Amino acid sequence: MNMPNPKNMPKQIPMPMYMPKDIKLARAYVPNQPYERLFPLDEALKKGTLFANLYQPYDRRNQ
Amino acid sequence: MWIYEKKLEYPVKVSTCNPSLAAMIIEQFGGADGELAASLRYLTQRWAMPTNQAKAILTDIGTEELAHWEMIGTIVYQLTKDLPESKIVGTPFEAHYVNHGLDVYPHNAAGVPFTATYFNAKGDPIANLHENMAAEQKARATYEHLISISDDPGVIDALRFLRQREVVHFQRFGEALRIVQEYQDSKKFF
Ligand SMILES: [Fe+2]
């Protein structure tokens, strides 16, 4: 799984748990979102998110 | 309680008249995976969410979906508002026009009117949150289909924004699911 690199985290924020320690079967999990890499506000509005790590644009050519 | 702001969440700049495209985009106004269904689904489910954080996520996203519904209605209206009847005849928008004129009405692209049967409130927060995560994926897929058939740059720009919001909402419902799972797990030890 492609986990966020803890080296990119600001030093004052403790390393968060992206996934629970005990993962159970027959359950769905979405990793917690690390709070990092914010877009400038005008760019965030254009892109539809403040968070670079949630920005997943649609490539029309991939149809 | 809600506070209304007299502006759109994201500006909609439609540069063409295109009744056929309007008739397709109305899918997100009154269709099963559209913005109205999303809003009512989350705003209906929020009372019985077991934690305040989960309630707040449903309130926030349900409110934002209403703002998206407003954007979709604006796109549909702008694509049709200046049309003479002669430009509507023979397009897929004609069936809408004979019943609703240039009003925007919640039905899907095939003309089926909106119904609450498009969503559920199951009396079970885990089941509800899974429905919501699926709803966000289905809305994202619909936006990709709509982007693929659109040629108006202003319409495509607004649809891209709305599609990205579905990606963000999926993440937020995933976080709400974690919160509720952990809450329910912690209750078992008391
Ligand atoms: Fe959404």
GROMACS .gro file of C-alpha atoms in nm, chain B residues 79-186:
model
  108
  142LEU     CA    1  -2.774   2.589  -2.106
  143THR     CA    2  -3.142   2.642  -2.197
  144LYS     CA    3  -3.258   2.986  -2.084
  145ASP     CA    4  -3.218   3.178  -2.411
  146LEU     CA    5  -3.355   2.909  -2.637
  147PRO     CA    6  -3.642   2.965  -2.881
  148GLU     CA    7  -3.881   2.670  -2.906
  149SER     CA    8  -3.755   2.592  -3.254
  150LYS     CA    9  -3.410   2.510  -3.110
  151ILE     CA   10  -3.562   2.269  -2.857
  152VAL     CA   11  -3.771   2.065  -3.100
  153GLY     CA   12  -3.600   1.738  -3.186
  154THR     CA   13  -3.353   1.749  -2.895
  155PRO     CA   14  -3.368   1.525  -2.585
  156PHE     CA   15  -3.476   1.838  -2.391
  157GLU     CA   16  -3.808   1.852  -2.577
  158ALA     CA   17  -3.977   1.601  -2.343
  159HIS     CA   18  -3.873   1.812  -2.044
  160TYR     CA   19  -3.996   2.129  -2.215
  161VAL     CA   20  -4.351   2.007  -2.283
  162ASN     CA   21  -4.402   1.936  -1.912
  163HIS     CA   22  -4.183   2.194  -1.736
  164GLY     CA   23  -4.097   2.465  -1.988
  165LEU     CA   24  -3.767   2.622  -1.888
  166ASP     CA   25  -3.813   2.539  -1.518
  167VAL     CA   26  -3.552   2.302  -1.383
  168TYR     CA   27  -3.731   1.999  -1.236
  169PRO     CA   28  -3.581   1.704  -1.045
  170HIS     CA   29  -3.597   1.408  -1.279
  171ASN     CA   30  -3.317   1.200  -1.423
  172ALA     CA   31  -3.179   1.209  -1.778
  173ALA     CA   32  -3.444   0.957  -1.884
  174GLY     CA   33  -3.724   1.177  -1.743
  175VAL     CA   34  -3.804   0.966  -1.435
  176PRO     CA   35  -3.907   1.201  -1.150
  177PHE     CA   36  -3.705   1.216  -0.829
  178THR     CA   37  -3.805   0.975  -0.551
  179ALA     CA   38  -3.689   0.907  -0.194
  180THR     CA   39  -3.649   0.541  -0.291
  181TYR     CA   40  -3.307   0.646  -0.433
  182PHE     CA   41  -3.164   0.641  -0.081
  183ASN     CA   42  -3.215   0.476   0.253
  184ALA     CA   43  -3.173   0.531   0.624
  185LYS     CA   44  -3.124   0.182   0.755
  186GLY     CA   45  -3.128   0.232   1.131
  187ASP     CA   46  -2.766   0.113   1.135
  188PRO     CA   47  -2.481   0.366   1.114
  189ILE     CA   48  -2.232   0.119   0.962
  190ALA     CA   49  -2.476   0.024   0.684
  191ASN     CA   50  -2.564   0.391   0.630
  192LEU     CA   51  -2.201   0.501   0.600
  193HIS     CA   52  -2.130   0.225   0.348
  194GLU     CA   53  -2.426   0.346   0.141
  195ASN     CA   54  -2.280   0.697   0.155
  196MET     CA   55  -1.935   0.586   0.043
  197ALA     CA   56  -2.093   0.397  -0.248
  198ALA     CA   57  -2.303   0.705  -0.331
  199GLU     CA   58  -1.991   0.921  -0.356
  200GLN     CA   59  -1.827   0.673  -0.594
  201LYS     CA   60  -2.141   0.656  -0.809
  202ALA     CA   61  -2.162   1.036  -0.822
  203ARG     CA   62  -1.794   1.053  -0.919
  204ALA     CA   63  -1.855   0.801  -1.200
  205THR     CA   64  -2.157   0.998  -1.323
  206TYR     CA   65  -1.949   1.316  -1.336
  207GLU     CA   66  -1.684   1.136  -1.540
  208HIS     CA   67  -1.950   1.023  -1.788
  209LEU     CA   68  -2.087   1.377  -1.807
  210ILE     CA   69  -1.740   1.530  -1.854
  211SER     CA   70  -1.682   1.284  -2.138
  212ILE     CA   71  -1.992   1.398  -2.329
  213SER     CA   72  -1.951   1.774  -2.259
  214ASP     CA   73  -1.788   2.023  -2.492
  215ASP     CA   74  -1.860   2.354  -2.315
  216PRO     CA   75  -1.541   2.455  -2.124
  217GLY     CA   76  -1.738   2.632  -1.848
  218VAL     CA   77  -1.959   2.327  -1.795
  219ILE     CA   78  -1.658   2.093  -1.791
  220ASP     CA   79  -1.483   2.318  -1.537
  221ALA     CA   80  -1.780   2.310  -1.298
  222LEU     CA   81  -1.824   1.932  -1.344
  223ARG     CA   82  -1.454   1.877  -1.263
  224PHE     CA   83  -1.495   2.076  -0.941
  225LEU     CA   84  -1.803   1.875  -0.842
  226ARG     CA   85  -1.628   1.547  -0.923
  227GLN     CA   86  -1.332   1.636  -0.701
  228ARG     CA   87  -1.572   1.714  -0.415
  229GLU     CA   88  -1.704   1.355  -0.439
  230VAL     CA   89  -1.348   1.227  -0.392
  231VAL     CA   90  -1.311   1.442  -0.080
  232HIS     CA   91  -1.650   1.329   0.054
  233PHE     CA   92  -1.554   0.964   0.011
  234GLN     CA   93  -1.250   1.025   0.231
  235ARG     CA   94  -1.464   1.203   0.493
  236PHE     CA   95  -1.719   0.919   0.506
  237GLY     CA   96  -1.431   0.675   0.537
  238GLU     CA   97  -1.312   0.875   0.839
  239ALA     CA   98  -1.667   0.876   0.980
  240LEU     CA   99  -1.679   0.499   0.937
  241ARG     CA  100  -1.355   0.465   1.139
  242ILE     CA  101  -1.496   0.690   1.411
  243VAL     CA  102  -1.815   0.482   1.438
  244GLN     CA  103  -1.630   0.148   1.423
  245GLU     CA  104  -1.397   0.258   1.703
  246TYR     CA  105  -1.686   0.394   1.908
  247GLN     CA  106  -1.880   0.069   1.875
  248ASP     CA  107  -1.568  -0.137   1.958
  249SER     CA  108  -1.499   0.071   2.270
   0.00000   0.00000   0.00000
